[in-house]
Amino acid sequence: MPSSDESTDPAESDASYATTFDPHAGDGPSERIIDAVAALTNEDPLELTPLYEAVDPDALDALFVHSRGRSGLSAASGDPDVDGGIDELWFTYEGFDVGVHSDGEILIQEATQGSSASA
């Protein structure tokens, strides 16, 4: 348990990282996740556990390409989205909790104890 002087905010942790992808340009998050985790672990991306052992990369990319039309405007009509919310998906990969948001933000932080390890 962290002391009262230690921050529990993942954004302030040495092992947390944020990157982005452009969901409006059809850019998927899977390659960005691999590159970011490789940078955090100082490993060659080809040496990492394949992402598909944690999550289906094609499904992940398709999910956020699909949700891009829901983050503000309806893809079909251009009308304001009903909920206008941001979709997100969290999973564990290479000892990190990875959060992908439909606004294009990817957050990577050390896996919490309750997370299931995928690698």
Tab-separated table of N, CA and C in Angstrom:
chain	number	residue	atom	x	y	z
A	1	MET	N	0.851	-1.177	0.000
A	1	MET	CA	0.000	0.000	0.000
A	1	MET	C	0.894	1.238	0.000
A	2	PRO	N	0.607	2.209	-0.857
A	2	PRO	CA	1.453	3.396	-0.895
A	2	PRO	C	1.309	4.220	0.367
A	3	SER	N	2.389	4.886	0.752
A	3	SER	CA	2.314	5.783	1.897
A	3	SER	C	1.501	7.000	1.508
A	4	SER	N	1.151	7.800	2.485
A	4	SER	CA	0.338	8.984	2.211
A	4	SER	C	1.096	9.995	1.358
A	5	ASP	N	2.437	9.866	1.299
A	5	ASP	CA	3.233	10.774	0.487
A	5	ASP	C	3.333	10.332	-0.963
A	6	GLU	N	3.004	9.055	-1.238
A	6	GLU	CA	3.119	8.533	-2.590
A	6	GLU	C	1.832	8.787	-3.357
A	7	SER	N	1.979	9.144	-4.601
A	7	SER	CA	0.820	9.386	-5.450
A	7	SER	C	0.247	8.071	-5.943
A	8	THR	N	-1.076	7.982	-5.968
A	8	THR	CA	-1.735	6.820	-6.555
A	8	THR	C	-2.318	7.175	-7.910
A	9	ASP	N	-2.072	8.385	-8.370
A	9	ASP	CA	-2.546	8.816	-9.676
A	9	ASP	C	-1.648	8.206	-10.737
A	10	PRO	N	-2.238	7.344	-11.640
A	10	PRO	CA	-1.408	6.703	-12.642
A	10	PRO	C	-0.679	7.684	-13.545
A	11	ALA	N	-1.223	8.858	-13.752
A	11	ALA	CA	-0.591	9.841	-14.621
A	11	ALA	C	0.722	10.342	-14.024
A	12	GLU	N	0.885	10.175	-12.687
A	12	GLU	CA	2.102	10.642	-12.035
A	12	GLU	C	3.100	9.513	-11.804
A	13	SER	N	2.765	8.310	-12.150
A	13	SER	CA	3.646	7.166	-11.958
A	13	SER	C	4.730	7.157	-13.026
A	14	ASP	N	5.938	6.681	-12.650
A	14	ASP	CA	7.021	6.569	-13.613
A	14	ASP	C	6.679	5.575	-14.718
A	15	ALA	N	5.845	4.591	-14.405
A	15	ALA	CA	5.544	3.528	-15.355
A	15	ALA	C	4.216	3.769	-16.073
A	16	SER	N	3.754	4.982	-16.127
A	16	SER	CA	2.536	5.239	-16.887
A	16	SER	C	2.883	6.056	-18.123
A	17	TYR	N	2.057	5.907	-19.115
A	17	TYR	CA	2.358	6.494	-20.411
A	17	TYR	C	1.047	6.791	-21.113
A	18	ALA	N	1.005	7.858	-21.846
A	18	ALA	CA	-0.175	8.182	-22.652
A	18	ALA	C	0.286	8.431	-24.077
A	19	THR	N	-0.485	7.942	-25.012
A	19	THR	CA	-0.244	8.179	-26.423
A	19	THR	C	-1.595	8.341	-27.094
A	20	THR	N	-1.586	8.627	-28.355
A	20	THR	CA	-2.849	8.843	-29.049
A	20	THR	C	-2.852	8.137	-30.404
A	21	PHE	N	-4.054	7.967	-30.913
A	21	PHE	CA	-4.273	7.541	-32.286
A	21	PHE	C	-5.391	8.422	-32.814
A	22	ASP	N	-5.544	8.491	-34.119
A	22	ASP	CA	-6.558	9.374	-34.699
A	22	ASP	C	-7.738	8.546	-35.212
A	23	PRO	N	-8.776	8.386	-34.373
A	23	PRO	CA	-9.911	7.573	-34.791
A	23	PRO	C	-10.688	8.192	-35.953
A	24	HIS	N	-10.573	9.498	-36.140
A	24	HIS	CA	-11.298	10.165	-37.229
A	24	HIS	C	-10.630	9.953	-38.576
A	25	ALA	N	-9.364	9.531	-38.559
A	25	ALA	CA	-8.654	9.245	-39.804
A	25	ALA	C	-8.604	7.744	-40.078
A	26	GLY	N	-9.328	6.973	-39.247
A	26	GLY	CA	-9.326	5.531	-39.424
A	26	GLY	C	-8.101	4.858	-38.839
A	27	ASP	N	-7.320	5.594	-38.048
A	27	ASP	CA	-6.118	5.062	-37.406
A	27	ASP	C	-6.550	4.166	-36.250
A	28	GLY	N	-6.096	2.917	-36.235
A	28	GLY	CA	-6.435	1.999	-35.154
A	28	GLY	C	-5.407	2.056	-34.034
A	29	PRO	N	-5.796	1.651	-32.824
A	29	PRO	CA	-4.894	1.743	-31.676
A	29	PRO	C	-3.890	0.611	-31.533
A	30	SER	N	-4.081	-0.518	-32.198
A	30	SER	CA	-3.262	-1.696	-31.894
A	30	SER	C	-1.766	-1.473	-32.125
A	31	GLU	N	-1.380	-0.873	-33.218
A	31	GLU	CA	0.053	-0.640	-33.466
A	31	GLU	C	0.636	0.350	-32.476
A	32	ARG	N	-0.142	1.362	-32.098
A	32	ARG	CA	0.345	2.350	-31.117
A	32	ARG	C	0.590	1.692	-29.765
A	33	ILE	N	-0.285	0.748	-29.396
A	33	ILE	CA	-0.133	0.046	-28.123
A	33	ILE	C	1.165	-0.756	-28.121
A	34	ILE	N	1.409	-1.495	-29.186
A	34	ILE	CA	2.627	-2.302	-29.280
A	34	ILE	C	3.862	-1.415	-29.197
A	35	ASP	N	3.871	-0.317	-29.936
A	35	ASP	CA	5.023	0.594	-29.920
A	35	ASP	C	5.238	1.202	-28.540
A	36	ALA	N	4.148	1.590	-27.876
A	36	ALA	CA	4.265	2.223	-26.562
A	36	ALA	C	4.766	1.235	-25.513
A	37	VAL	N	4.228	0.022	-25.514
A	37	VAL	CA	4.674	-0.979	-24.544
A	37	VAL	C	6.128	-1.355	-24.815
A	38	ALA	N	6.514	-1.444	-26.062
A	38	ALA	CA	7.913	-1.731	-26.398
A	38	ALA	C	8.827	-0.626	-25.856
A	39	ALA	N	8.408	0.617	-25.986
A	39	ALA	CA	9.209	1.736	-25.467
A	39	ALA	C	9.296	1.681	-23.941
A	40	LEU	N	8.184	1.360	-23.282
A	40	LEU	CA	8.187	1.294	-21.821
A	40	LEU	C	9.042	0.156	-21.279
A	41	THR	N	9.108	-0.934	-22.016
A	41	THR	CA	9.863	-2.101	-21.552
A	41	THR	C	11.266	-2.177	-22.153
A	42	ASN	N	11.599	-1.230	-23.016
A	42	ASN	CA	12.883	-1.230	-23.722
A	42	ASN	C	13.096	-2.540	-24.491
A	43	GLU	N	12.032	-3.015	-25.101
A	43	GLU	CA	12.083	-4.241	-25.889
A	43	GLU	C	11.791	-3.908	-27.349
A	44	ASP	N	12.270	-4.744	-28.237
A	44	ASP	CA	11.902	-4.654	-29.644
A	44	ASP	C	10.437	-5.089	-29.754
A	45	PRO	N	9.607	-4.379	-30.495
A	45	PRO	CA	8.200	-4.774	-30.610
A	45	PRO	C	8.010	-6.231	-31.032
A	46	LEU	N	8.936	-6.759	-31.816
A	46	LEU	CA	8.823	-8.147	-32.264
A	46	LEU	C	9.132	-9.149	-31.153
A	47	GLU	N	9.735	-8.676	-30.069
A	47	GLU	CA	10.061	-9.548	-28.941
A	47	GLU	C	8.942	-9.619	-27.907
A	48	LEU	N	7.940	-8.739	-28.029
A	48	LEU	CA	6.823	-8.740	-27.087
A	48	LEU	C	5.903	-9.930	-27.346
A	49	THR	N	5.129	-10.292	-26.327
A	49	THR	CA	4.069	-11.271	-26.511
A	49	THR	C	3.127	-10.726	-27.576
A	50	PRO	N	2.698	-11.549	-28.513
A	50	PRO	CA	1.765	-11.031	-29.526
A	50	PRO	C	0.519	-10.418	-28.871
A	51	LEU	N	0.117	-9.274	-29.374
A	51	LEU	CA	-1.038	-8.577	-28.811
A	51	LEU	C	-2.282	-9.458	-28.825
A	52	TYR	N	-2.395	-10.330	-29.819
A	52	TYR	CA	-3.598	-11.164	-29.923
A	52	TYR	C	-3.751	-12.133	-28.755
A	53	GLU	N	-2.696	-12.310	-27.944
A	53	GLU	CA	-2.839	-13.147	-26.753
A	53	GLU	C	-3.574	-12.410	-25.635
A	54	ALA	N	-3.694	-11.098	-25.741
A	54	ALA	CA	-4.422	-10.298	-24.757
A	54	ALA	C	-5.768	-9.824	-25.298
A	55	VAL	N	-5.786	-9.452	-26.583
A	55	VAL	CA	-6.994	-8.909	-27.208
A	55	VAL	C	-6.849	-9.103	-28.719
A	56	ASP	N	-7.943	-9.260	-29.413
A	56	ASP	CA	-7.906	-9.403	-30.871
A	56	ASP	C	-7.616	-8.031	-31.483
A	57	PRO	N	-6.426	-7.828	-32.083
A	57	PRO	CA	-6.070	-6.508	-32.619
A	57	PRO	C	-7.033	-6.019	-33.704
A	58	ASP	N	-7.498	-6.922	-34.564
A	58	ASP	CA	-8.437	-6.503	-35.609
A	58	ASP	C	-9.753	-6.052	-35.010
A	59	ALA	N	-10.244	-6.787	-34.009
A	59	ALA	CA	-11.490	-6.401	-33.343
A	59	ALA	C	-11.317	-5.086	-32.589
A	60	LEU	N	-10.156	-4.906	-31.942
A	60	LEU	CA	-9.872	-3.667	-31.220
A	60	LEU	C	-9.905	-2.476	-32.172
A	61	ASP	N	-9.187	-2.596	-33.290
A	61	ASP	CA	-9.171	-1.503	-34.269
A	61	ASP	C	-10.573	-1.247	-34.828
A	62	ALA	N	-11.300	-2.310	-35.150
A	62	ALA	CA	-12.649	-2.159	-35.706
A	62	ALA	C	-13.592	-1.499	-34.698
A	63	LEU	N	-13.446	-1.851	-33.431
A	63	LEU	CA	-14.296	-1.264	-32.392
A	63	LEU	C	-14.156	0.249	-32.365
A	64	PHE	N	-12.912	0.727	-32.445
A	64	PHE	CA	-12.703	2.165	-32.333
A	64	PHE	C	-12.900	2.900	-33.649
A	65	VAL	N	-12.815	2.225	-34.763
A	65	VAL	CA	-13.211	2.842	-36.032
A	65	VAL	C	-14.723	3.000	-36.029
A	66	HIS	N	-15.435	1.974	-35.514
A	66	HIS	CA	-16.899	2.038	-35.418
A	66	HIS	C	-17.336	3.138	-34.453
A	67	SER	N	-16.666	3.251	-33.299
A	67	SER	CA	-17.104	4.206	-32.281
A	67	SER	C	-16.772	5.647	-32.638
A	68	ARG	N	-15.893	5.860	-33.615
A	68	ARG	CA	-15.525	7.245	-33.966
A	68	ARG	C	-16.722	8.053	-34.421
A	69	GLY	N	-17.697	7.413	-35.026
A	69	GLY	CA	-18.899	8.127	-35.442
A	69	GLY	C	-19.812	8.467	-34.292
A	70	ARG	N	-19.560	7.847	-33.130
A	70	ARG	CA	-20.417	8.077	-31.985
A	70	ARG	C	-19.854	9.103	-31.028
A	71	SER	N	-18.667	9.599	-31.266
A	71	SER	CA	-18.087	10.541	-30.312
A	71	SER	C	-18.369	11.978	-30.736
A	72	GLY	N	-19.626	12.309	-30.792
A	72	GLY	CA	-20.007	13.681	-31.081
A	72	GLY	C	-21.074	13.794	-32.140
A	73	LEU	N	-20.881	13.163	-33.300
A	73	LEU	CA	-21.864	13.224	-34.366
A	73	LEU	C	-22.221	11.820	-34.817
A	74	SER	N	-23.469	11.647	-35.158
A	74	SER	CA	-23.890	10.375	-35.708
A	74	SER	C	-23.243	10.192	-37.069
A	75	ALA	N	-22.648	9.037	-37.302
A	75	ALA	CA	-21.958	8.784	-38.565
A	75	ALA	C	-22.926	8.822	-39.740
A	76	ALA	N	-24.146	8.364	-39.541
A	76	ALA	CA	-25.099	8.279	-40.639
A	76	ALA	C	-25.719	9.635	-40.974
A	77	SER	N	-26.103	10.391	-39.958
A	77	SER	CA	-26.867	11.607	-40.225
A	77	SER	C	-26.108	12.902	-39.978
A	78	GLY	N	-25.015	12.829	-39.235
A	78	GLY	CA	-24.301	14.052	-38.893
A	78	GLY	C	-24.955	14.793	-37.741
A	79	ASP	N	-26.023	14.206	-37.178
A	79	ASP	CA	-26.704	14.818	-36.041
A	79	ASP	C	-25.898	14.587	-34.772
A	80	PRO	N	-26.070	15.465	-33.793
A	80	PRO	CA	-25.368	15.238	-32.525
A	80	PRO	C	-25.713	13.867	-31.966
A	81	ASP	N	-24.719	13.195	-31.438
A	81	ASP	CA	-24.900	11.869	-30.861
A	81	ASP	C	-25.777	11.974	-29.623
A	82	VAL	N	-26.570	10.949	-29.386
A	82	VAL	CA	-27.488	10.952	-28.263
A	82	VAL	C	-26.743	11.032	-26.937
A	83	ASP	N	-25.758	10.153	-26.741
A	83	ASP	CA	-25.060	10.192	-25.465
A	83	ASP	C	-23.759	10.985	-25.523
A	84	GLY	N	-23.155	11.127	-26.689
A	84	GLY	CA	-21.936	11.919	-26.846
A	84	GLY	C	-20.803	11.449	-25.963
A	85	GLY	N	-20.929	10.258	-25.359
A	85	GLY	CA	-19.932	9.753	-24.436
A	85	GLY	C	-18.705	9.207	-25.142
A	86	ILE	N	-17.758	8.881	-24.324
A	86	ILE	CA	-16.517	8.306	-24.832
A	86	ILE	C	-16.506	6.833	-24.440
A	87	ASP	N	-16.351	5.977	-25.442
A	87	ASP	CA	-16.233	4.547	-25.182
A	87	ASP	C	-14.801	4.251	-24.769
A	88	GLU	N	-14.645	3.233	-23.933
A	88	GLU	CA	-13.297	2.836	-23.537
A	88	GLU	C	-13.257	1.339	-23.319
A	89	LEU	N	-12.060	0.791	-23.465
A	89	LEU	CA	-11.823	-0.628	-23.247
A	89	LEU	C	-10.502	-0.764	-22.508
A	90	TRP	N	-10.500	-1.562	-21.447
A	90	TRP	CA	-9.283	-1.815	-20.679
A	90	TRP	C	-8.935	-3.293	-20.759
A	91	PHE	N	-7.664	-3.592	-20.873
A	91	PHE	CA	-7.177	-4.962	-20.845
A	91	PHE	C	-5.743	-4.947	-20.331
A	92	THR	N	-5.227	-6.125	-19.997
A	92	THR	CA	-3.870	-6.247	-19.480
A	92	THR	C	-2.985	-6.864	-20.553
A	93	TYR	N	-1.808	-6.240	-20.758
A	93	TYR	CA	-0.868	-6.710	-21.765
A	93	TYR	C	0.547	-6.455	-21.278
A	94	GLU	N	1.370	-7.493	-21.275
A	94	GLU	CA	2.784	-7.385	-20.901
A	94	GLU	C	2.975	-6.737	-19.526
A	95	GLY	N	2.077	-7.023	-18.581
A	95	GLY	CA	2.203	-6.472	-17.238
A	95	GLY	C	1.706	-5.050	-17.093
A	96	PHE	N	0.996	-4.554	-18.095
A	96	PHE	CA	0.438	-3.198	-18.056
A	96	PHE	C	-1.073	-3.247	-18.244
A	97	ASP	N	-1.768	-2.352	-17.568
A	97	ASP	CA	-3.177	-2.112	-17.861
A	97	ASP	C	-3.210	-1.108	-18.999
A	98	VAL	N	-3.932	-1.445	-20.054
A	98	VAL	CA	-4.009	-0.606	-21.244
A	98	VAL	C	-5.450	-0.144	-21.401
A	99	GLY	N	-5.648	1.153	-21.460
A	99	GLY	CA	-6.978	1.729	-21.659
A	99	GLY	C	-7.028	2.461	-22.983
A	100	VAL	N	-7.976	2.066	-23.819
A	100	VAL	CA	-8.134	2.692	-25.129
A	100	VAL	C	-9.454	3.446	-25.112
A	101	HIS	N	-9.408	4.707	-25.491
A	101	HIS	CA	-10.586	5.571	-25.463
A	101	HIS	C	-10.963	5.979	-26.885
A	102	SER	N	-12.250	6.109	-27.131
A	102	SER	CA	-12.716	6.441	-28.480
A	102	SER	C	-12.324	7.839	-28.929
A	103	ASP	N	-11.862	8.682	-28.012
A	103	ASP	CA	-11.396	10.011	-28.418
A	103	ASP	C	-9.960	9.979	-28.926
A	104	GLY	N	-9.344	8.759	-28.933
A	104	GLY	CA	-7.998	8.610	-29.463
A	104	GLY	C	-6.913	8.524	-28.414
A	105	GLU	N	-7.274	8.549	-27.146
A	105	GLU	CA	-6.277	8.476	-26.083
A	105	GLU	C	-6.041	7.018	-25.680
A	106	ILE	N	-4.776	6.673	-25.484
A	106	ILE	CA	-4.392	5.361	-24.976
A	106	ILE	C	-3.596	5.600	-23.704
A	107	LEU	N	-4.044	5.007	-22.605
A	107	LEU	CA	-3.340	5.123	-21.332
A	107	LEU	C	-2.742	3.766	-20.998
A	108	ILE	N	-1.493	3.765	-20.584
A	108	ILE	CA	-0.794	2.528	-20.237
A	108	ILE	C	-0.158	2.753	-18.880
A	109	GLN	N	-0.444	1.846	-17.936
A	109	GLN	CA	0.100	1.964	-16.589
A	109	GLN	C	0.405	0.572	-16.049
A	110	GLU	N	1.226	0.501	-15.033
A	110	GLU	CA	1.538	-0.791	-14.434
A	110	GLU	C	0.240	-1.473	-14.031
A	111	ALA	N	0.180	-2.775	-14.283
A	111	ALA	CA	-1.031	-3.526	-13.973
A	111	ALA	C	-1.306	-3.488	-12.481
A	112	THR	N	-2.559	-3.328	-12.139
A	112	THR	CA	-2.961	-3.367	-10.740
A	112	THR	C	-3.010	-4.815	-10.295
A	113	GLN	N	-2.983	-5.029	-9.002
A	113	GLN	CA	-2.979	-6.386	-8.480
A	113	GLN	C	-4.208	-7.171	-8.892
A	114	GLY	N	-5.356	-6.528	-9.047
A	114	GLY	CA	-6.585	-7.219	-9.414
A	114	GLY	C	-6.692	-7.526	-10.898
A	115	SER	N	-5.766	-7.040	-11.701
A	115	SER	CA	-5.817	-7.266	-13.147
A	115	SER	C	-5.400	-8.695	-13.456
A	116	SER	N	-5.999	-9.225	-14.519
A	116	SER	CA	-5.569	-10.555	-14.955
A	116	SER	C	-4.354	-10.391	-15.860
A	117	ALA	N	-3.342	-11.174	-15.625
A	117	ALA	CA	-2.119	-11.091	-16.432
A	117	ALA	C	-2.311	-11.853	-17.715
A	118	SER	N	-1.883	-11.231	-18.807
A	118	SER	CA	-2.012	-11.881	-20.108
A	118	SER	C	-0.665	-12.328	-20.633
A	119	ALA	N	0.387	-11.912	-20.012
A	119	ALA	CA	1.717	-12.297	-20.508
A	119	ALA	C	2.597	-12.716	-19.369
